[in-house]
Amino acid sequence: MRRILVAGNWKMHGSTAMVQDLLEDLLAGVDKQSDVDMAVFPPFPYLAQARSVLNGSSISWGAQNLNPISQGAHTGEVSAGMLLDFGCRYVLAGHSERRAIYGETDEDVADRFEAALASGLEPVLCVGETLEERERGETEAVVERQLDAVLRRCGVAGFERAIVAYEPVWAIGTGKTASPEQAQAVHAFIRDKFVSQDDIIAGQLRILYGGSVNGSNAADLFAREDIDGGLVGGASLKAEDFLAIRNAVA
Ligand code: 13P
């Protein structure tokens, strides 16, 4: 049985005071036993704070990006080893904002995924189509192309310790959630693709949905067969809202 994972991508938001309050409020809200896993993805400068507050708790943390090179003259970049040094378990690879704003290609994303795996981090591969691509009927082709770049590099075995997040770009930060049916259809497509290569890995793979998840729509989404949790943006910045998502399924 796959455990639900509720993951909060804080994007470029936060301050020391805000992060402290948010982490402490989340910790206070997850004291009861539950079958739901939780993780937060703060900006790099707050990873040390996440470690200090969350260490030993049931909440994991990860980073939003990494540079695939291990060290060197790469001003402004952060390596997998550095993330591990701060106790990260996860790292996002290929978030649509990285692809769209910072020009990360499918190959760049595969580099990051591969470096994360090699270091012992668990990559969260983000895939998803734009509105134009959906309207042209290209959703599956786009998602498949994004998955294939990583599959070619790391093989299906690379997904034994990885997570996939389906995040339709048109649903991110727009308040326009994919319906549970729309999301489930793409999740099933993703899982089927893995089934054809290794049905054990496919059966264990957690596929998260991201895009305007909130406390009111989470239960319906996460009840679908192939939706194993959420990658939450805006609603993960307020403990009350983020915990509402977790409690919708806990
Ligand atoms: P929102 O939940 O704000 O739509 O963001 C989703 C997202 O991009 C998570 O990575």
CSV table of N, CA and C in Angstrom, one decimal, residues 43-178:
chain,number,residue,atom,x,y,z
A,43,PRO,N,13.1,27.4,0.8
A,43,PRO,CA,14.2,27.9,0.1
A,43,PRO,C,15.6,27.5,0.7
A,44,PHE,N,16.6,27.5,0.0
A,44,PHE,CA,17.9,27.0,0.5
A,44,PHE,C,18.3,27.6,1.9
A,45,PRO,N,18.2,29.0,2.0
A,45,PRO,CA,18.7,29.5,3.3
A,45,PRO,C,18.0,29.0,4.5
A,46,TYR,N,16.8,28.4,4.4
A,46,TYR,CA,16.1,28.0,5.6
A,46,TYR,C,16.2,26.5,5.8
A,47,LEU,N,17.1,25.8,5.1
A,47,LEU,CA,17.2,24.4,5.3
A,47,LEU,C,17.8,24.0,6.6
A,48,ALA,N,18.7,24.9,7.1
A,48,ALA,CA,19.3,24.6,8.4
A,48,ALA,C,18.3,24.8,9.5
A,49,GLN,N,17.4,25.8,9.3
A,49,GLN,CA,16.3,26.0,10.3
A,49,GLN,C,15.3,24.8,10.2
A,50,ALA,N,15.0,24.3,9.0
A,50,ALA,CA,14.2,23.1,8.9
A,50,ALA,C,14.8,22.0,9.7
A,51,ARG,N,16.1,21.8,9.5
A,51,ARG,CA,16.7,20.6,10.2
A,51,ARG,C,16.6,20.8,11.7
A,52,SER,N,16.9,22.0,12.1
A,52,SER,CA,17.0,22.2,13.6
A,52,SER,C,15.6,22.0,14.2
A,53,VAL,N,14.5,22.5,13.5
A,53,VAL,CA,13.2,22.3,14.1
A,53,VAL,C,12.6,20.9,13.9
A,54,LEU,N,12.9,20.3,12.7
A,54,LEU,CA,12.2,19.1,12.3
A,54,LEU,C,12.9,17.8,12.7
A,55,ASN,N,14.2,17.9,13.0
A,55,ASN,CA,15.0,16.8,13.2
A,55,ASN,C,14.4,15.8,14.2
A,56,GLY,N,14.3,14.6,13.9
A,56,GLY,CA,13.7,13.6,14.8
A,56,GLY,C,12.2,13.6,14.8
A,57,SER,N,11.6,14.4,14.0
A,57,SER,CA,10.1,14.4,13.9
A,57,SER,C,9.7,13.6,12.7
A,58,SER,N,8.3,13.5,12.5
A,58,SER,CA,7.8,12.7,11.3
A,58,SER,C,7.8,13.5,10.0
A,59,ILE,N,8.2,14.8,10.1
A,59,ILE,CA,8.2,15.7,8.9
A,59,ILE,C,9.6,15.7,8.3
A,60,SER,N,9.6,15.4,7.0
A,60,SER,CA,10.9,15.4,6.3
A,60,SER,C,11.0,16.7,5.6
A,61,TRP,N,12.2,17.0,5.0
A,61,TRP,CA,12.4,18.2,4.3
A,61,TRP,C,13.3,18.0,3.1
A,62,GLY,N,13.2,18.9,2.1
A,62,GLY,CA,14.0,18.8,0.9
A,62,GLY,C,14.2,20.1,0.3
A,63,ALA,N,14.9,20.1,-0.8
A,63,ALA,CA,15.2,21.4,-1.5
A,63,ALA,C,14.5,21.5,-2.8
A,64,GLN,N,14.5,22.7,-3.4
A,64,GLN,CA,13.7,22.9,-4.6
A,64,GLN,C,14.4,22.7,-5.9
A,65,ASN,N,15.8,22.6,-5.7
A,65,ASN,CA,16.6,22.5,-6.9
A,65,ASN,C,18.0,22.1,-6.5
A,66,LEU,N,18.8,21.6,-7.4
A,66,LEU,CA,20.2,21.4,-7.1
A,66,LEU,C,21.0,21.6,-8.4
A,67,ASN,N,22.3,21.8,-8.2
A,67,ASN,CA,23.2,21.7,-9.4
A,67,ASN,C,23.7,20.3,-9.5
A,68,PRO,N,23.8,19.7,-10.7
A,68,PRO,CA,24.2,18.3,-10.8
A,68,PRO,C,25.7,18.1,-10.6
A,69,ILE,N,26.5,19.2,-10.6
A,69,ILE,CA,27.9,19.1,-10.4
A,69,ILE,C,28.2,19.1,-8.9
A,70,SER,N,29.2,18.3,-8.5
A,70,SER,CA,29.4,18.1,-7.0
A,70,SER,C,30.0,19.3,-6.3
A,71,GLN,N,30.9,20.0,-7.0
A,71,GLN,CA,31.5,21.2,-6.4
A,71,GLN,C,32.3,21.9,-7.5
A,72,GLY,N,32.7,23.2,-7.2
A,72,GLY,CA,33.6,23.9,-8.1
A,72,GLY,C,33.2,25.3,-8.3
A,73,ALA,N,33.7,25.9,-9.4
A,73,ALA,CA,33.5,27.3,-9.6
A,73,ALA,C,32.2,27.5,-10.3
A,74,HIS,N,31.1,27.5,-9.5
A,74,HIS,CA,29.7,27.6,-10.1
A,74,HIS,C,29.0,28.6,-9.1
A,75,THR,N,29.3,29.8,-9.2
A,75,THR,CA,28.8,30.8,-8.3
A,75,THR,C,27.3,30.8,-8.3
A,76,GLY,N,26.8,30.8,-7.1
A,76,GLY,CA,25.3,30.8,-6.9
A,76,GLY,C,24.6,29.5,-6.9
A,77,GLU,N,25.4,28.4,-7.1
A,77,GLU,CA,24.7,27.1,-7.2
A,77,GLU,C,24.9,26.3,-5.9
A,78,VAL,N,24.1,25.2,-5.8
A,78,VAL,CA,24.1,24.4,-4.6
A,78,VAL,C,24.1,22.9,-5.1
A,79,SER,N,25.0,22.1,-4.4
A,79,SER,CA,25.1,20.7,-4.9
A,79,SER,C,24.3,19.7,-4.0
A,80,ALA,N,24.2,18.5,-4.5
A,80,ALA,CA,23.5,17.5,-3.8
A,80,ALA,C,24.2,17.2,-2.4
A,81,GLY,N,25.5,17.2,-2.4
A,81,GLY,CA,26.2,17.0,-1.1
A,81,GLY,C,25.9,18.0,-0.1
A,82,MET,N,25.7,19.3,-0.5
A,82,MET,CA,25.4,20.3,0.4
A,82,MET,C,24.0,20.1,1.0
A,83,LEU,N,23.1,19.6,0.1
A,83,LEU,CA,21.7,19.4,0.6
A,83,LEU,C,21.7,18.3,1.6
A,84,LEU,N,22.5,17.2,1.4
A,84,LEU,CA,22.6,16.1,2.3
A,84,LEU,C,23.2,16.6,3.6
A,85,ASP,N,24.1,17.5,3.5
A,85,ASP,CA,24.7,18.1,4.7
A,85,ASP,C,23.7,18.8,5.6
A,86,PHE,N,22.6,19.2,5.0
A,86,PHE,CA,21.6,19.8,5.8
A,86,PHE,C,20.4,18.9,6.0
A,87,GLY,N,20.6,17.6,5.9
A,87,GLY,CA,19.6,16.6,6.3
A,87,GLY,C,18.5,16.5,5.3
A,88,CYS,N,18.6,17.0,4.1
A,88,CYS,CA,17.5,16.9,3.1
A,88,CYS,C,17.3,15.4,2.7
A,89,ARG,N,16.1,15.0,2.6
A,89,ARG,CA,15.8,13.7,2.1
A,89,ARG,C,15.4,13.8,0.6
A,90,TYR,N,14.7,14.8,0.3
A,90,TYR,CA,14.2,15.0,-1.1
A,90,TYR,C,14.8,16.2,-1.8
A,91,VAL,N,14.7,16.2,-3.1
A,91,VAL,CA,14.9,17.4,-3.9
A,91,VAL,C,14.0,17.4,-5.1
A,92,LEU,N,13.4,18.5,-5.4
A,92,LEU,CA,12.6,18.6,-6.6
A,92,LEU,C,13.5,18.7,-7.9
A,93,ALA,N,13.0,18.1,-8.9
A,93,ALA,CA,13.7,18.2,-10.2
A,93,ALA,C,12.7,18.5,-11.3
A,94,GLY,N,13.0,19.6,-12.0
A,94,GLY,CA,12.2,20.0,-13.1
A,94,GLY,C,10.8,20.6,-12.8
A,95,HIS,N,10.8,21.3,-11.7
A,95,HIS,CA,9.5,22.1,-11.5
A,95,HIS,C,9.2,23.0,-12.7
A,96,SER,N,8.0,23.1,-13.0
A,96,SER,CA,7.6,23.9,-14.2
A,96,SER,C,8.2,25.3,-14.2
A,97,GLU,N,8.3,25.9,-13.0
A,97,GLU,CA,8.9,27.2,-12.9
A,97,GLU,C,10.4,27.2,-13.3
A,98,ARG,N,11.1,26.2,-12.9
A,98,ARG,CA,12.5,26.0,-13.3
A,98,ARG,C,12.6,25.8,-14.8
A,99,ARG,N,11.6,25.1,-15.4
A,99,ARG,CA,11.7,24.8,-16.8
A,99,ARG,C,11.3,26.1,-17.6
A,100,ALA,N,10.2,26.8,-17.1
A,100,ALA,CA,9.7,27.9,-17.9
A,100,ALA,C,10.5,29.2,-17.7
A,101,ILE,N,10.9,29.5,-16.4
A,101,ILE,CA,11.6,30.8,-16.1
A,101,ILE,C,13.1,30.7,-16.3
A,102,TYR,N,13.6,29.5,-15.9
A,102,TYR,CA,15.1,29.4,-15.9
A,102,TYR,C,15.6,28.5,-17.0
A,103,GLY,N,14.7,28.1,-17.9
A,103,GLY,CA,15.2,27.4,-19.1
A,103,GLY,C,15.7,26.0,-18.9
A,104,GLU,N,15.3,25.4,-17.9
A,104,GLU,CA,15.8,24.0,-17.7
A,104,GLU,C,15.2,23.1,-18.7
A,105,THR,N,16.0,22.4,-19.5
A,105,THR,CA,15.5,21.5,-20.5
A,105,THR,C,15.3,20.1,-19.9
A,106,ASP,N,14.6,19.2,-20.7
A,106,ASP,CA,14.4,17.8,-20.2
A,106,ASP,C,15.8,17.2,-19.8
A,107,GLU,N,16.8,17.5,-20.6
A,107,GLU,CA,18.2,16.9,-20.3
A,107,GLU,C,18.7,17.5,-19.0
A,108,ASP,N,18.5,18.8,-18.8
A,108,ASP,CA,19.0,19.4,-17.5
A,108,ASP,C,18.3,18.8,-16.4
A,109,VAL,N,17.0,18.5,-16.5
A,109,VAL,CA,16.2,17.9,-15.5
A,109,VAL,C,16.8,16.5,-15.2
A,110,ALA,N,17.1,15.7,-16.3
A,110,ALA,CA,17.6,14.4,-16.1
A,110,ALA,C,19.0,14.5,-15.4
A,111,ASP,N,19.8,15.5,-15.7
A,111,ASP,CA,21.1,15.6,-15.0
A,111,ASP,C,20.8,15.8,-13.5
A,112,ARG,N,19.9,16.6,-13.2
A,112,ARG,CA,19.6,16.8,-11.7
A,112,ARG,C,19.0,15.6,-11.1
A,113,PHE,N,18.1,14.9,-11.7
A,113,PHE,CA,17.6,13.7,-11.2
A,113,PHE,C,18.7,12.6,-11.0
A,114,GLU,N,19.5,12.5,-11.9
A,114,GLU,CA,20.6,11.5,-11.9
A,114,GLU,C,21.6,11.9,-10.7
A,115,ALA,N,21.9,13.1,-10.6
A,115,ALA,CA,22.9,13.5,-9.5
A,115,ALA,C,22.2,13.4,-8.2
A,116,ALA,N,20.9,13.6,-8.1
A,116,ALA,CA,20.2,13.5,-6.8
A,116,ALA,C,20.3,12.0,-6.4
A,117,LEU,N,19.9,11.1,-7.3
A,117,LEU,CA,19.9,9.7,-7.0
A,117,LEU,C,21.3,9.2,-6.6
A,118,ALA,N,22.3,9.6,-7.4
A,118,ALA,CA,23.6,9.1,-7.1
A,118,ALA,C,24.1,9.6,-5.7
A,119,SER,N,23.6,10.7,-5.2
A,119,SER,CA,24.0,11.2,-3.9
A,119,SER,C,23.3,10.5,-2.8
A,120,GLY,N,22.1,9.9,-3.1
A,120,GLY,CA,21.3,9.3,-2.0
A,120,GLY,C,20.1,10.2,-1.7
A,121,LEU,N,19.9,11.3,-2.4
A,121,LEU,CA,18.7,12.1,-2.3
A,121,LEU,C,17.5,11.4,-3.0
A,122,GLU,N,16.3,11.6,-2.6
A,122,GLU,CA,15.2,11.1,-3.4
A,122,GLU,C,14.6,12.2,-4.2
A,123,PRO,N,14.8,12.1,-5.6
A,123,PRO,CA,14.3,13.2,-6.4
A,123,PRO,C,12.8,13.1,-6.6
A,124,VAL,N,12.2,14.3,-6.7
A,124,VAL,CA,10.7,14.4,-7.0
A,124,VAL,C,10.7,15.0,-8.4
A,125,LEU,N,10.4,14.2,-9.4
A,125,LEU,CA,10.4,14.6,-10.8
A,125,LEU,C,9.1,15.3,-11.1
A,126,CYS,N,9.1,16.5,-11.5
A,126,CYS,CA,7.9,17.3,-11.8
A,126,CYS,C,7.7,17.3,-13.3
A,127,VAL,N,6.4,16.9,-13.7
A,127,VAL,CA,6.1,16.9,-15.1
A,127,VAL,C,4.7,17.6,-15.2
A,128,GLY,N,4.4,18.0,-16.4
A,128,GLY,CA,3.0,18.6,-16.6
A,128,GLY,C,3.0,19.5,-17.8
A,129,GLU,N,1.8,19.6,-18.4
A,129,GLU,CA,1.6,20.3,-19.6
A,129,GLU,C,1.1,21.8,-19.4
A,130,THR,N,1.3,22.6,-20.3
A,130,THR,CA,0.7,24.0,-20.3
A,130,THR,C,-0.7,23.9,-20.8
A,131,LEU,N,-1.4,25.0,-20.6
A,131,LEU,CA,-2.8,25.1,-21.1
A,131,LEU,C,-2.9,24.9,-22.6
A,132,GLU,N,-2.0,25.5,-23.3
A,132,GLU,CA,-2.0,25.4,-24.8
A,132,GLU,C,-1.7,23.9,-25.2
A,133,GLU,N,-0.8,23.3,-24.5
A,133,GLU,CA,-0.5,21.9,-24.8
A,133,GLU,C,-1.7,21.0,-24.5
A,134,ARG,N,-2.4,21.3,-23.4
A,134,ARG,CA,-3.6,20.5,-23.1
A,134,ARG,C,-4.7,20.7,-24.2
A,135,GLU,N,-4.9,22.0,-24.6
A,135,GLU,CA,-5.9,22.3,-25.6
A,135,GLU,C,-5.6,21.7,-26.9
A,136,ARG,N,-4.3,21.5,-27.2
A,136,ARG,CA,-3.9,20.9,-28.5
A,136,ARG,C,-4.0,19.4,-28.4
A,137,GLY,N,-4.4,18.9,-27.2
A,137,GLY,CA,-4.4,17.4,-27.0
A,137,GLY,C,-3.1,16.7,-26.8
A,138,GLU,N,-2.1,17.5,-26.3
A,138,GLU,CA,-0.7,17.0,-26.2
A,138,GLU,C,-0.3,16.6,-24.8
A,139,THR,N,-1.3,16.6,-23.9
A,139,THR,CA,-0.9,16.3,-22.5
A,139,THR,C,-0.1,15.1,-22.3
A,140,GLU,N,-0.5,13.9,-22.9
A,140,GLU,CA,0.2,12.7,-22.7
A,140,GLU,C,1.6,12.7,-23.4
A,141,ALA,N,1.6,13.3,-24.6
A,141,ALA,CA,2.9,13.4,-25.3
A,141,ALA,C,3.9,14.2,-24.5
A,142,VAL,N,3.5,15.3,-23.9
A,142,VAL,CA,4.4,16.2,-23.1
A,142,VAL,C,4.9,15.4,-21.9
A,143,VAL,N,4.0,14.8,-21.2
A,143,VAL,CA,4.3,14.1,-19.9
A,143,VAL,C,5.3,13.0,-20.3
A,144,GLU,N,5.0,12.3,-21.4
A,144,GLU,CA,5.8,11.2,-21.8
A,144,GLU,C,7.2,11.6,-22.2
A,145,ARG,N,7.3,12.7,-22.9
A,145,ARG,CA,8.6,13.2,-23.3
A,145,ARG,C,9.4,13.6,-22.0
A,146,GLN,N,8.8,14.2,-21.0
A,146,GLN,CA,9.5,14.6,-19.8
A,146,GLN,C,9.9,13.4,-19.0
A,147,LEU,N,9.1,12.4,-19.0
A,147,LEU,CA,9.5,11.1,-18.3
A,147,LEU,C,10.6,10.4,-19.0
A,148,ASP,N,10.4,10.4,-20.3
A,148,ASP,CA,11.4,9.6,-21.1
A,148,ASP,C,12.8,10.1,-21.0
A,149,ALA,N,13.0,11.4,-20.9
A,149,ALA,CA,14.3,12.0,-20.8
A,149,ALA,C,15.0,11.4,-19.5
A,150,VAL,N,14.3,11.2,-18.5
A,150,VAL,CA,14.8,10.7,-17.2
A,150,VAL,C,15.0,9.2,-17.3
A,151,LEU,N,14.0,8.5,-17.9
A,151,LEU,CA,14.0,7.1,-18.0
A,151,LEU,C,15.2,6.6,-18.9
A,152,ARG,N,15.4,7.4,-20.0
A,152,ARG,CA,16.6,7.0,-20.8
A,152,ARG,C,17.9,7.1,-20.0
A,153,ARG,N,18.0,8.1,-19.1
A,153,ARG,CA,19.2,8.3,-18.4
A,153,ARG,C,19.3,7.3,-17.2
A,154,CYS,N,18.3,7.1,-16.5
A,154,CYS,CA,18.4,6.4,-15.2
A,154,CYS,C,17.7,5.0,-15.2
A,155,GLY,N,16.9,4.8,-16.3
A,155,GLY,CA,16.2,3.5,-16.3
A,155,GLY,C,15.0,3.5,-15.4
A,156,VAL,N,14.2,2.5,-15.5
A,156,VAL,CA,13.1,2.4,-14.6
A,156,VAL,C,13.5,2.2,-13.2
A,157,ALA,N,14.7,1.6,-13.0
A,157,ALA,CA,15.3,1.3,-11.6
A,157,ALA,C,15.5,2.7,-10.9
A,158,GLY,N,15.7,3.7,-11.7
A,158,GLY,CA,15.9,5.0,-11.1
A,158,GLY,C,14.7,5.5,-10.3
A,159,PHE,N,13.6,4.9,-10.6
A,159,PHE,CA,12.3,5.3,-9.9
A,159,PHE,C,12.0,4.5,-8.7
A,160,GLU,N,12.9,3.6,-8.3
A,160,GLU,CA,12.7,2.8,-7.1
A,160,GLU,C,12.7,3.7,-5.9
A,161,ARG,N,13.5,4.8,-6.0
A,161,ARG,CA,13.7,5.7,-4.8
A,161,ARG,C,13.3,7.1,-5.3
A,162,ALA,N,12.3,7.3,-6.1
A,162,ALA,CA,12.0,8.6,-6.6
A,162,ALA,C,10.5,8.8,-6.5
A,163,ILE,N,10.1,10.0,-6.7
A,163,ILE,CA,8.6,10.3,-6.7
A,163,ILE,C,8.4,11.1,-8.0
A,164,VAL,N,7.2,10.9,-8.6
A,164,VAL,CA,6.8,11.8,-9.7
A,164,VAL,C,5.7,12.7,-9.2
A,165,ALA,N,5.8,14.0,-9.7
A,165,ALA,CA,4.7,14.9,-9.3
A,165,ALA,C,4.1,15.4,-10.7
A,166,TYR,N,2.8,15.1,-10.9
A,166,TYR,CA,2.1,15.7,-12.0
A,166,TYR,C,1.6,17.0,-11.7
A,167,GLU,N,2.1,18.1,-12.3
A,167,GLU,CA,1.7,19.4,-12.0
A,167,GLU,C,1.3,20.1,-13.3
A,168,PRO,N,0.0,20.1,-13.7
A,168,PRO,CA,-0.4,20.8,-14.9
A,168,PRO,C,-0.1,22.3,-14.7
A,169,VAL,N,0.6,22.9,-15.6
A,169,VAL,CA,1.1,24.3,-15.4
A,169,VAL,C,-0.1,25.2,-15.3
A,170,TRP,N,-1.2,24.9,-16.0
A,170,TRP,CA,-2.4,25.8,-15.9
A,170,TRP,C,-3.1,25.7,-14.6
A,171,ALA,N,-2.7,24.8,-13.7
A,171,ALA,CA,-3.4,24.7,-12.4
A,171,ALA,C,-2.5,25.2,-11.3
A,172,ILE,N,-1.3,25.6,-11.6
A,172,ILE,CA,-0.4,26.1,-10.6
A,172,ILE,C,-0.6,27.5,-10.2
A,173,GLY,N,-1.0,27.8,-9.0
A,173,GLY,CA,-1.1,29.1,-8.5
A,173,GLY,C,-2.3,29.9,-9.1
A,174,THR,N,-3.2,29.2,-9.8
A,174,THR,CA,-4.3,29.8,-10.5
A,174,THR,C,-5.6,29.6,-9.8
A,175,GLY,N,-5.7,28.7,-8.8
A,175,GLY,CA,-6.9,28.4,-8.2
A,175,GLY,C,-7.8,27.4,-9.0
A,176,LYS,N,-7.2,27.1,-10.2
A,176,LYS,CA,-7.9,26.2,-11.1
A,176,LYS,C,-7.4,24.8,-11.0
A,177,THR,N,-7.9,24.0,-10.0
A,177,THR,CA,-7.4,22.7,-9.8
A,177,THR,C,-7.9,21.8,-11.0
A,178,ALA,N,-7.0,20.8,-11.3
A,178,ALA,CA,-7.5,19.8,-12.3
A,178,ALA,C,-8.6,19.0,-11.5
